[in-house]
CSV table of C-alpha atoms in Angstrom, one decimal:
chain,number,residue,atom,x,y,z
A,34,UNK,CA,39.9,20.0,-18.1
A,35,UNK,CA,39.0,21.3,-21.7
A,36,UNK,CA,40.4,25.1,-21.5
A,37,UNK,CA,37.5,27.5,-22.4
A,38,UNK,CA,38.2,31.4,-22.9
A,39,UNK,CA,35.3,33.9,-21.4
A,40,UNK,CA,36.9,36.5,-22.8
A,41,UNK,CA,36.5,35.3,-26.2
A,42,UNK,CA,32.9,34.1,-25.5
A,43,UNK,CA,32.3,37.7,-24.9
A,44,UNK,CA,33.3,39.6,-27.5
A,45,UNK,CA,31.8,36.9,-29.8
A,46,UNK,CA,28.6,37.9,-28.0
A,47,UNK,CA,29.5,41.7,-27.8
A,48,UNK,CA,29.1,41.4,-31.7
A,49,UNK,CA,25.4,40.2,-32.1
A,50,UNK,CA,26.0,36.6,-32.7
A,51,UNK,CA,22.9,34.7,-31.5
A,52,UNK,CA,23.8,31.9,-29.7
A,53,UNK,CA,22.6,29.0,-32.6
A,54,UNK,CA,26.3,30.1,-34.3
A,55,UNK,CA,28.1,28.1,-31.5
A,56,UNK,CA,26.8,24.7,-32.4
A,57,UNK,CA,30.0,23.3,-34.4
A,58,UNK,CA,31.9,25.4,-31.8
A,59,UNK,CA,32.0,26.4,-28.6
A,60,UNK,CA,33.9,29.7,-27.4
A,61,UNK,CA,35.9,29.2,-30.6
A,62,UNK,CA,37.7,26.0,-29.5
A,63,UNK,CA,36.8,22.6,-28.9
A,64,UNK,CA,34.1,21.3,-31.6
A,65,UNK,CA,31.0,21.0,-29.3
A,66,UNK,CA,30.7,17.7,-30.2
A,67,UNK,CA,34.1,17.0,-27.9
A,68,UNK,CA,33.1,19.1,-25.2
A,69,UNK,CA,29.7,17.2,-24.6
A,70,UNK,CA,31.3,14.2,-25.0
A,71,UNK,CA,33.4,15.5,-21.7
A,72,UNK,CA,31.4,17.0,-19.6
A,73,UNK,CA,29.2,14.1,-20.2
A,74,UNK,CA,32.2,11.8,-18.3
A,75,UNK,CA,32.1,14.5,-15.0
A,76,UNK,CA,30.6,13.7,-12.0
A,77,UNK,CA,27.6,16.6,-11.3
A,78,UNK,CA,28.9,17.8,-7.7
A,79,UNK,CA,32.3,19.5,-10.1
A,80,UNK,CA,29.8,20.7,-13.1
A,81,UNK,CA,28.4,22.6,-10.7
A,82,UNK,CA,31.6,24.4,-10.1
A,83,UNK,CA,32.3,24.2,-14.4
A,84,UNK,CA,29.2,26.3,-15.0
A,85,UNK,CA,31.6,29.3,-13.3
A,86,UNK,CA,34.5,28.6,-16.4
A,87,UNK,CA,32.6,30.3,-19.4
A,88,UNK,CA,29.1,31.6,-20.5
A,89,UNK,CA,28.9,29.0,-23.0
A,90,UNK,CA,29.7,25.6,-20.1
A,91,UNK,CA,26.7,27.6,-17.9
A,92,UNK,CA,24.6,27.2,-21.0
A,93,UNK,CA,25.6,23.0,-22.3
A,94,UNK,CA,25.0,22.3,-18.0
A,95,UNK,CA,22.3,24.0,-17.5
A,96,UNK,CA,20.0,24.2,-20.5
A,97,UNK,CA,21.3,22.0,-23.3
A,98,UNK,CA,19.4,19.0,-23.6
A,99,UNK,CA,21.9,17.1,-25.4
A,100,UNK,CA,24.1,17.5,-22.6
A,101,UNK,CA,21.8,16.7,-20.3
A,102,UNK,CA,21.3,13.6,-21.6
A,103,UNK,CA,24.2,12.5,-22.4
A,104,UNK,CA,25.4,12.8,-18.8
A,105,UNK,CA,21.7,10.5,-17.6
A,106,UNK,CA,22.5,7.8,-20.2
A,107,UNK,CA,26.5,7.3,-19.0
A,108,UNK,CA,25.8,8.0,-15.1
A,109,UNK,CA,22.6,5.9,-14.6
A,110,UNK,CA,23.9,3.1,-14.2
A,111,UNK,CA,26.1,4.2,-11.2
A,112,UNK,CA,24.3,3.3,-8.4
A,113,UNK,CA,24.2,6.6,-5.8
A,114,UNK,CA,22.2,6.4,-2.6
A,115,UNK,CA,19.8,9.1,-1.0
A,116,UNK,CA,19.4,9.9,2.5
A,117,UNK,CA,16.3,12.2,3.4
A,118,UNK,CA,16.4,12.8,7.5
A,119,UNK,CA,14.7,15.8,9.0
A,120,UNK,CA,16.6,15.9,12.7
A,121,UNK,CA,15.6,15.5,15.4
A,122,UNK,CA,14.5,18.7,17.2
A,123,UNK,CA,15.3,19.2,21.5
A,124,UNK,CA,12.7,17.8,23.4
A,125,UNK,CA,11.6,15.5,20.1
A,126,UNK,CA,11.1,11.4,20.0
A,127,UNK,CA,11.4,10.6,16.8
A,128,UNK,CA,8.7,8.8,17.0
A,129,UNK,CA,6.4,11.9,17.4
A,130,UNK,CA,8.7,13.8,14.7
A,131,UNK,CA,6.2,13.6,12.1
A,132,UNK,CA,3.2,15.8,13.6
A,133,UNK,CA,5.4,18.5,15.7
A,134,UNK,CA,7.2,19.8,12.4
A,135,UNK,CA,3.8,20.7,11.1
A,136,UNK,CA,4.0,23.2,13.7
A,137,UNK,CA,7.8,24.4,13.9
A,138,UNK,CA,8.2,27.6,12.2
A,139,UNK,CA,12.1,26.1,10.9
A,140,UNK,CA,12.9,22.5,10.2
A,141,UNK,CA,16.4,21.5,9.7
A,142,UNK,CA,17.0,18.8,7.0
A,143,UNK,CA,19.6,16.9,6.0
A,144,UNK,CA,20.3,15.4,2.5
A,145,UNK,CA,23.1,12.8,2.0
A,146,UNK,CA,23.8,11.2,-0.9
A,147,UNK,CA,26.4,8.8,-1.6
A,148,UNK,CA,27.7,6.5,-4.3
A,149,UNK,CA,28.0,3.1,-3.8
A,150,UNK,CA,31.4,1.3,-4.8
A,151,UNK,CA,32.4,-1.8,-3.5
A,152,UNK,CA,33.9,-2.8,-0.6
A,153,UNK,CA,37.6,-3.7,-0.3
A,154,UNK,CA,37.7,-4.4,3.4
A,155,UNK,CA,38.5,-8.0,4.8
A,156,UNK,CA,34.6,-8.6,5.4
A,157,UNK,CA,33.3,-10.8,3.3
A,158,UNK,CA,30.2,-10.2,4.8
A,159,UNK,CA,29.9,-6.4,3.8
A,160,UNK,CA,30.4,-6.3,0.1
A,161,UNK,CA,28.8,-2.3,-0.9
A,162,UNK,CA,30.4,0.5,1.3
A,163,UNK,CA,29.2,4.4,0.8
A,164,UNK,CA,31.4,6.1,0.0
A,165,UNK,CA,31.8,10.1,-1.0
A,166,UNK,CA,29.3,10.7,1.1
A,167,UNK,CA,27.8,14.7,0.6
A,168,UNK,CA,25.8,16.1,3.1
A,169,UNK,CA,23.5,19.3,3.0
A,170,UNK,CA,22.8,20.9,6.4
A,171,UNK,CA,20.3,23.3,6.0
A,172,UNK,CA,17.5,25.7,7.3
A,173,UNK,CA,15.0,24.8,4.5
A,174,UNK,CA,11.1,24.5,4.2
A,175,UNK,CA,8.7,22.9,5.9
A,176,UNK,CA,6.5,19.3,3.8
A,177,UNK,CA,4.7,16.2,4.8
A,178,UNK,CA,5.7,13.7,2.4
A,179,UNK,CA,8.5,13.2,0.3
A,180,UNK,CA,7.6,11.1,-2.7
A,181,UNK,CA,10.8,8.9,-4.3
A,182,UNK,CA,13.1,10.4,-6.5
A,183,UNK,CA,12.4,9.7,-10.0
A,184,UNK,CA,15.8,10.5,-12.6
A,185,UNK,CA,17.8,12.5,-10.0
A,186,UNK,CA,14.7,14.4,-9.0
A,187,UNK,CA,12.8,14.4,-5.7
A,188,UNK,CA,9.1,15.9,-5.1
A,189,UNK,CA,8.2,17.0,-1.9
A,190,UNK,CA,4.5,17.5,-0.8
A,191,UNK,CA,2.4,20.0,1.6
A,192,UNK,CA,-0.7,18.4,2.4
A,193,UNK,CA,-2.1,21.5,3.9
A,194,UNK,CA,-1.6,23.9,1.0
A,195,UNK,CA,-2.0,21.4,-1.5
A,196,UNK,CA,1.1,22.0,-2.9
A,197,UNK,CA,4.5,20.3,-4.2
A,198,UNK,CA,8.4,21.0,-4.5
A,199,UNK,CA,11.0,19.6,-6.9
A,200,UNK,CA,14.1,19.6,-5.9
A,201,UNK,CA,17.5,17.9,-8.0
A,202,UNK,CA,19.5,16.2,-5.2
A,203,UNK,CA,22.7,16.4,-7.6
A,204,UNK,CA,22.8,20.1,-8.4
A,205,UNK,CA,20.3,21.5,-5.6
A,206,UNK,CA,17.7,23.5,-7.5
A,207,UNK,CA,14.6,23.5,-6.6
A,208,UNK,CA,11.4,24.9,-7.9
A,209,UNK,CA,9.1,27.2,-6.1
A,210,UNK,CA,6.0,25.3,-4.0
A,211,UNK,CA,3.3,25.0,-6.9
A,212,UNK,CA,-0.1,25.0,-5.3
A,213,UNK,CA,-3.6,23.5,-6.7
A,214,UNK,CA,-6.6,26.0,-6.0
A,215,UNK,CA,-8.7,23.3,-7.0
A,216,UNK,CA,-10.4,22.4,-3.4
A,217,UNK,CA,-10.8,26.2,-3.1
A,218,UNK,CA,-12.8,26.0,-6.1
A,219,UNK,CA,-15.1,23.2,-5.4
A,220,UNK,CA,-15.8,24.8,-2.7
A,221,UNK,CA,-16.9,28.1,-4.1
A,222,UNK,CA,-18.7,26.0,-6.6
A,223,UNK,CA,-20.3,24.5,-3.5
A,224,UNK,CA,-21.0,27.3,-1.6
A,225,UNK,CA,-22.5,29.4,-4.9
A,226,UNK,CA,-25.0,26.0,-5.4
A,227,UNK,CA,-26.0,25.1,-2.2
A,228,UNK,CA,-27.1,29.0,-1.2
A,229,UNK,CA,-28.9,27.7,1.7
A,230,UNK,CA,-26.7,25.5,3.8
A,231,UNK,CA,-23.5,25.1,5.2
A,232,UNK,CA,-21.8,22.9,3.1
A,233,UNK,CA,-17.8,21.8,2.2
A,234,UNK,CA,-15.7,19.6,0.0
A,235,UNK,CA,-13.5,17.6,2.1
A,236,UNK,CA,-10.3,15.4,0.3
A,237,UNK,CA,-8.3,13.3,-0.1
A,238,UNK,CA,-5.2,14.2,-2.0
A,239,UNK,CA,-2.7,11.2,-3.6
A,240,UNK,CA,0.1,12.6,-5.5
A,241,UNK,CA,2.5,10.3,-8.0
A,242,UNK,CA,5.8,11.2,-10.0
A,243,UNK,CA,7.5,9.8,-13.0
A,244,UNK,CA,9.0,10.4,-16.3
A,245,UNK,CA,7.9,10.4,-20.0
A,246,UNK,CA,11.1,9.1,-21.1
A,247,UNK,CA,9.7,9.8,-25.4
A,248,UNK,CA,9.6,14.1,-24.0
A,249,UNK,CA,12.6,14.0,-21.3
A,250,UNK,CA,10.2,15.5,-19.3
A,251,UNK,CA,8.9,14.7,-14.8
A,252,UNK,CA,5.4,14.8,-14.6
A,253,UNK,CA,3.5,14.6,-11.1
A,254,UNK,CA,0.0,14.4,-11.2
A,255,UNK,CA,-2.5,14.6,-8.3
A,256,UNK,CA,-6.1,12.3,-8.1
A,257,UNK,CA,-8.2,14.4,-5.7
A,258,UNK,CA,-10.6,12.4,-3.6
A,259,UNK,CA,-13.8,14.7,-3.0
A,260,UNK,CA,-16.9,14.4,-0.8
A,261,UNK,CA,-19.2,16.6,-0.1
A,262,UNK,CA,-20.3,17.2,3.8
A,263,UNK,CA,-22.0,20.4,6.0
A,264,UNK,CA,-19.8,21.9,8.1
A,265,UNK,CA,-18.4,20.7,11.7
A,266,UNK,CA,-18.6,16.8,10.6
A,267,UNK,CA,-15.2,15.0,10.6
A,268,UNK,CA,-13.4,14.9,7.5
A,269,UNK,CA,-14.0,11.0,5.9
A,270,UNK,CA,-11.7,8.4,6.4
A,271,UNK,CA,-10.4,6.2,3.1
A,272,UNK,CA,-13.1,3.4,3.3
A,273,UNK,CA,-15.5,6.2,2.7
A,274,UNK,CA,-16.6,6.5,-1.7
A,275,UNK,CA,-15.7,9.5,-2.6
A,276,UNK,CA,-18.5,11.8,-4.4
A,277,UNK,CA,-16.6,12.4,-7.3
A,278,UNK,CA,-13.7,12.6,-7.9
A,279,UNK,CA,-10.1,14.6,-10.0
A,280,UNK,CA,-6.9,14.9,-10.9
A,281,UNK,CA,-4.1,17.1,-11.7
A,282,UNK,CA,-0.8,17.5,-13.5
A,283,UNK,CA,1.8,19.6,-14.0
A,284,UNK,CA,5.3,18.8,-15.9
A,285,UNK,CA,8.1,19.5,-14.0
A,286,UNK,CA,10.4,23.5,-16.2
A,287,UNK,CA,7.3,23.6,-18.3
A,288,UNK,CA,4.4,24.2,-16.4
A,289,UNK,CA,3.7,27.0,-13.7
A,290,UNK,CA,0.2,26.0,-12.7
A,291,UNK,CA,-1.6,22.6,-12.4
A,292,UNK,CA,-3.5,21.4,-15.0
A,293,UNK,CA,-6.8,19.3,-14.8
A,294,UNK,CA,-6.9,16.3,-16.7
A,295,UNK,CA,-8.4,13.1,-17.8
A,296,UNK,CA,-7.5,9.8,-16.4
A,297,UNK,CA,-7.9,7.6,-19.5
A,298,UNK,CA,-7.8,4.0,-19.2
A,299,UNK,CA,-7.2,1.8,-21.4
A,300,UNK,CA,-10.0,0.9,-23.7
A,301,UNK,CA,-8.0,-3.3,-23.3
A,302,UNK,CA,-8.8,-3.5,-19.5
A,303,UNK,CA,-10.4,-6.5,-18.8
A,304,UNK,CA,-11.3,-4.8,-15.5
A,305,UNK,CA,-13.5,-1.9,-15.0
A,306,UNK,CA,-11.0,1.1,-14.0
A,307,UNK,CA,-12.8,2.4,-10.6
A,308,UNK,CA,-12.9,-1.6,-8.8
A,309,UNK,CA,-9.0,-0.7,-8.2
A,310,UNK,CA,-8.8,3.3,-8.3
A,311,UNK,CA,-7.7,5.8,-6.5
A,312,UNK,CA,-4.6,3.8,-4.3
A,313,UNK,CA,-7.0,5.4,-1.4
A,314,UNK,CA,-3.8,5.7,0.9
A,315,UNK,CA,-1.8,8.7,0.6
A,316,UNK,CA,1.1,6.9,2.1
A,317,UNK,CA,1.4,4.0,0.0
A,318,UNK,CA,4.1,3.5,-2.2
A,319,UNK,CA,3.9,3.6,-5.3
A,320,UNK,CA,7.1,2.9,-8.1
A,321,UNK,CA,8.5,4.1,-10.7
A,322,UNK,CA,9.7,2.5,-14.4
A,323,UNK,CA,10.7,2.9,-18.2
A,324,UNK,CA,7.6,5.5,-18.4
A,325,UNK,CA,5.0,3.8,-16.3
A,326,UNK,CA,3.9,4.6,-12.3
A,327,UNK,CA,3.3,1.1,-10.8
A,328,UNK,CA,0.7,0.3,-7.3
A,329,UNK,CA,-0.9,-2.7,-6.4
A,330,UNK,CA,-4.6,-2.0,-4.6
A,331,UNK,CA,-3.2,-5.3,-2.1
A,332,UNK,CA,0.0,-4.9,-0.6
A,333,UNK,CA,0.5,-5.6,3.2
A,334,UNK,CA,1.2,-2.1,4.0
A,335,UNK,CA,-2.7,-1.2,2.6
A,336,UNK,CA,-4.3,-3.5,4.6
A,337,UNK,CA,-2.6,-2.3,8.4
A,338,UNK,CA,-3.9,0.8,7.5
A,339,UNK,CA,-7.7,-0.5,6.8
A,340,UNK,CA,-7.8,1.1,3.2
A,341,UNK,CA,-8.5,-1.3,1.0
A,342,UNK,CA,-11.7,-3.2,0.2
A,343,UNK,CA,-11.4,-7.1,0.5
A,344,UNK,CA,-13.9,-6.9,-2.5
A,345,UNK,CA,-11.9,-5.5,-5.1
A,346,UNK,CA,-9.5,-7.6,-7.4
A,347,UNK,CA,-6.0,-8.1,-7.1
A,348,UNK,CA,-4.4,-6.7,-9.6
A,349,UNK,CA,-0.9,-4.0,-9.9
A,350,UNK,CA,-1.8,-0.8,-11.8
A,351,UNK,CA,-0.3,0.8,-14.7
A,352,UNK,CA,0.0,5.2,-15.6
A,353,UNK,CA,1.6,5.6,-18.5
A,354,UNK,CA,3.3,9.1,-17.9
A,355,UNK,CA,3.7,9.7,-21.5
A,356,UNK,CA,0.2,9.7,-22.7
A,357,UNK,CA,-1.7,9.6,-19.2
A,358,UNK,CA,-3.6,6.4,-19.7
A,359,UNK,CA,-4.1,3.5,-16.9
A,360,UNK,CA,-3.3,0.0,-17.3
A,361,UNK,CA,-5.1,-3.0,-15.0
A,362,UNK,CA,-2.4,-5.9,-15.1
A,363,UNK,CA,-4.6,-8.7,-12.5
A,364,UNK,CA,-2.0,-10.9,-10.7
A,365,UNK,CA,-2.4,-14.1,-12.3
A,366,UNK,CA,-4.5,-17.3,-9.5
A,367,UNK,CA,-0.9,-19.2,-9.5
A,368,UNK,CA,1.0,-16.6,-7.7
A,369,UNK,CA,-1.9,-15.7,-5.8
A,370,UNK,CA,-3.2,-19.4,-4.2
A,371,UNK,CA,0.6,-20.2,-3.9
A,372,UNK,CA,0.6,-22.6,-0.6
A,373,UNK,CA,1.9,-20.2,2.4
A,374,UNK,CA,1.1,-18.6,5.5
A,375,UNK,CA,-1.8,-17.3,5.5
A,376,UNK,CA,-0.7,-14.0,7.6
A,377,UNK,CA,1.9,-13.5,4.2
A,378,UNK,CA,-0.6,-14.0,1.6
A,379,UNK,CA,-0.5,-10.3,0.7
A,380,UNK,CA,2.7,-9.0,-1.4
A,381,UNK,CA,5.1,-6.4,1.9
A,382,UNK,CA,6.5,-4.3,-2.0
A,383,UNK,CA,6.7,-3.7,-5.1
A,384,UNK,CA,9.8,-2.6,-7.1
A,385,UNK,CA,11.0,-2.6,-11.0
A,386,UNK,CA,14.6,-4.0,-12.4
A,387,UNK,CA,14.6,-2.8,-15.8
A,388,UNK,CA,11.7,-3.0,-18.2
A,389,UNK,CA,10.3,-5.3,-14.8
A,390,UNK,CA,8.0,-4.6,-12.2
A,391,UNK,CA,7.9,-6.8,-9.2
A,392,UNK,CA,5.9,-8.4,-6.0
A,393,UNK,CA,7.9,-9.6,-3.3
A,394,UNK,CA,5.9,-11.9,-1.2
A,395,UNK,CA,7.0,-13.1,2.4
A,396,UNK,CA,7.4,-16.8,2.7
A,397,UNK,CA,9.4,-17.9,5.7
A,398,UNK,CA,10.9,-15.5,7.9
A,399,UNK,CA,14.7,-15.6,6.4
A,400,UNK,CA,12.9,-16.0,3.2
A,401,UNK,CA,10.8,-13.9,0.0
A,402,UNK,CA,9.8,-14.8,-2.9
A,403,UNK,CA,10.3,-12.4,-5.9
A,404,UNK,CA,7.8,-12.4,-8.5
A,405,UNK,CA,8.5,-10.6,-11.6
A,406,UNK,CA,6.6,-9.4,-14.3
A,407,UNK,CA,8.2,-8.6,-17.9
A,408,UNK,CA,6.4,-5.1,-18.9
A,409,UNK,CA,8.1,-4.4,-21.6
A,410,UNK,CA,6.2,-2.2,-24.5
A,411,UNK,CA,5.7,-5.2,-26.9
A,412,UNK,CA,4.2,-7.3,-23.5
A,413,UNK,CA,1.9,-3.9,-22.1
A,414,UNK,CA,-1.3,-5.6,-24.3
A,415,UNK,CA,-0.6,-8.9,-23.1
A,416,UNK,CA,-0.1,-8.6,-19.5
A,417,UNK,CA,-3.4,-6.5,-19.5
A,418,UNK,CA,-5.4,-9.4,-21.2
A,419,UNK,CA,-4.7,-12.3,-18.4
A,420,UNK,CA,-1.4,-13.7,-20.5
A,421,UNK,CA,0.8,-15.3,-17.4
A,422,UNK,CA,3.6,-16.3,-19.2
A,423,UNK,CA,5.1,-12.9,-19.0
A,424,UNK,CA,5.9,-14.3,-15.1
A,425,UNK,CA,9.1,-15.2,-13.4
A,426,UNK,CA,9.7,-16.5,-9.9
A,427,UNK,CA,13.0,-16.5,-7.8
A,428,UNK,CA,13.3,-17.5,-3.9
A,429,UNK,CA,15.6,-15.0,-1.8
A,430,UNK,CA,16.9,-15.7,1.2
A,431,UNK,CA,17.6,-12.5,3.4
A,432,UNK,CA,20.5,-12.3,6.4
A,433,UNK,CA,17.6,-11.1,8.3
A,434,UNK,CA,14.5,-11.9,9.8
A,435,UNK,CA,11.0,-10.4,7.8
A,436,UNK,CA,8.8,-8.3,10.8
A,437,UNK,CA,5.6,-7.6,9.5
A,438,UNK,CA,6.0,-5.5,6.6
A,439,UNK,CA,9.3,-4.3,8.1
A,440,UNK,CA,11.2,-4.9,5.0
A,441,UNK,CA,11.3,-3.6,1.3
A,442,UNK,CA,13.4,-3.8,-1.9
A,443,UNK,CA,13.8,-1.7,-4.0
A,444,UNK,CA,15.9,-1.8,-7.7
A,445,UNK,CA,19.2,0.1,-8.0
A,446,UNK,CA,19.0,2.8,-10.4
A,447,UNK,CA,20.8,1.3,-14.8
A,448,UNK,CA,21.2,-2.3,-13.1
A,449,UNK,CA,18.8,-5.3,-13.0
A,450,UNK,CA,21.0,-7.9,-11.3
A,451,UNK,CA,20.9,-5.9,-8.0
A,452,UNK,CA,18.4,-5.3,-4.9
A,453,UNK,CA,18.9,-3.0,-2.0
A,454,UNK,CA,16.2,-4.6,0.4
A,455,UNK,CA,15.7,-2.5,3.8
A,456,UNK,CA,15.2,-4.0,7.0
A,457,UNK,CA,12.8,-1.5,9.4
A,458,UNK,CA,14.1,-3.5,12.5
A,459,UNK,CA,11.1,-4.7,15.1
A,460,UNK,CA,9.5,-3.1,18.1
A,461,UNK,CA,12.9,-2.7,19.6
A,462,UNK,CA,14.6,-0.5,17.0
A,463,UNK,CA,11.5,1.2,15.0
A,464,UNK,CA,13.9,4.3,14.0
A,465,UNK,CA,16.5,2.4,12.3
A,466,UNK,CA,16.7,1.1,9.4
A,467,UNK,CA,19.6,-1.4,8.1
A,468,UNK,CA,20.2,-1.9,4.3
A,469,UNK,CA,21.7,-5.0,2.5
A,470,UNK,CA,23.1,-5.0,-1.8
A,471,UNK,CA,21.8,-8.7,-3.3
A,472,UNK,CA,23.5,-9.5,-6.0
A,473,UNK,CA,20.3,-11.7,-8.3
A,474,UNK,CA,23.1,-13.9,-10.3
A,475,UNK,CA,25.4,-14.6,-7.5
A,476,UNK,CA,22.2,-14.9,-5.0
A,477,UNK,CA,24.2,-13.1,-2.4
A,478,UNK,CA,22.8,-10.4,0.1
A,479,UNK,CA,25.6,-8.2,1.5
A,480,UNK,CA,25.6,-5.6,4.5
A,481,UNK,CA,26.2,-2.6,3.4
A,482,UNK,CA,27.6,0.6,5.4
A,483,UNK,CA,28.5,3.8,5.0
A,484,UNK,CA,31.8,5.2,7.5
A,485,UNK,CA,31.3,3.0,9.3
A,486,UNK,CA,27.7,3.2,10.0
A,487,UNK,CA,25.3,0.4,9.7
A,488,UNK,CA,22.4,1.7,10.2
A,489,UNK,CA,20.2,4.9,9.0
A,490,UNK,CA,17.3,6.8,10.6
A,491,UNK,CA,13.1,6.4,9.5
A,492,UNK,CA,11.5,7.6,11.5
A,493,UNK,CA,8.8,9.8,9.3
A,494,UNK,CA,6.4,10.5,6.5
A,495,UNK,CA,9.5,12.9,5.8
A,496,UNK,CA,12.5,10.9,5.6
A,497,UNK,CA,13.5,8.5,2.9
A,498,UNK,CA,16.7,6.5,2.0
A,499,UNK,CA,16.6,4.4,-1.3
A,500,UNK,CA,18.6,4.5,-4.4
A,501,UNK,CA,18.8,7.3,-6.7
A,502,UNK,CA,20.4,7.9,-10.3
A,503,UNK,CA,22.6,11.2,-11.1
A,504,UNK,CA,21.8,14.2,-13.0
A,505,UNK,CA,21.6,17.6,-14.3
A,506,UNK,CA,17.3,17.5,-15.9
A,507,UNK,CA,16.3,21.2,-14.7
A,508,UNK,CA,13.7,21.9,-12.7
A,509,UNK,CA,12.9,25.1,-12.9
A,510,UNK,CA,12.0,27.3,-17.5
A,511,UNK,CA,15.2,28.2,-18.7
A,512,UNK,CA,13.7,32.1,-18.7
A,513,UNK,CA,14.2,31.7,-14.8
A,514,UNK,CA,16.5,29.4,-14.0
A,515,UNK,CA,18.9,31.1,-11.1
A,516,UNK,CA,22.8,29.3,-12.1
A,517,UNK,CA,23.7,29.5,-8.6
């Protein structure tokens, strides 16, 4: 450990010196560059303890952008596993857990973070074994949905209050709930415009989570589908076309309130943006990679819930987090018309590997085909203009049999050569998930275990199991950030 003497730091600041004067040396001992280089190699769990070493280290670990960015770049290639699991309450079955929490006064929450390391045992079928498990059991907060992690941060959604909370899975720091006032404002407007009629605005809100690599900021977006109906009428379903839409955004660590925005389509799109927006179901999976949020309007999951229009074009929608603009990427005919059983026509999932976004199609019970699109910055315009030369395919044989849409794939953070497959089981084991690590180079798929446990619970929309990257990214502005 690099020594750091708090008494030196205290004397230094008592003489009125500013924080900027310590750019060269930290607490008068080692040059700042050396301290940052050393601390960037330390796991987050240890850094949380190092905050108490001295005030300078506390500042570096919680607020210094050089250390935060350097630490993330160094640890991005080390895969971690995140399992968020609302614990079963007494007398409540897993199958109804999603609904029971809405009426609960308290919620027991388990968050397991673990590093994925190469297996050292003799079992050749188990290559990736989860080690260094950290479990957090707390009386937490109520929420309805959890969005997949982006650079170490997780977003929780409360549908009832139209609010979000962002949580760093490594530092365990969280934001306060950020509630939207949009629906209340729209209802006030309707009440004012229709004084003789009792009209209420119904809504369906879809949340998205991403990261702006240029500004190094996380953002949450909410797409509102709004429809005006007389009070007492049932809420509209997701197949109904809304009266109008509205977008809101919130920048983590900077905004304290939601801001209205215009989601501008890219001028080079050849497909009308209205044909593919929005993703109608708020539980539809979206994936993030390299500054872009992706989703498909024709996933198998959407058809299963009846929230996709058969007349809509087959496309991937790409939303740039920094510019807050859309692109629409047509899926080529040679993928759509590929010979396969009619029940396998739609993709069963999406994933991101490096600068590539992929669609997974089921070919046979144990075989899936991965179509990868090179969507790096110099390819983005081509992809919107139906240039199909950037697509590549690979066939993957799985060690388990796919059941409907009960298989999914995730990219390993910082490693484009590995895929995490999840098998959600069939009717006899619907509440559990088995994980497999697939090596694209060796074409080998092996099971992931955690302390001898080979399956994980996944029983409601409040549950999640995926890969994530350890990070120090703050979730609150420096002025109000709390140091634990």
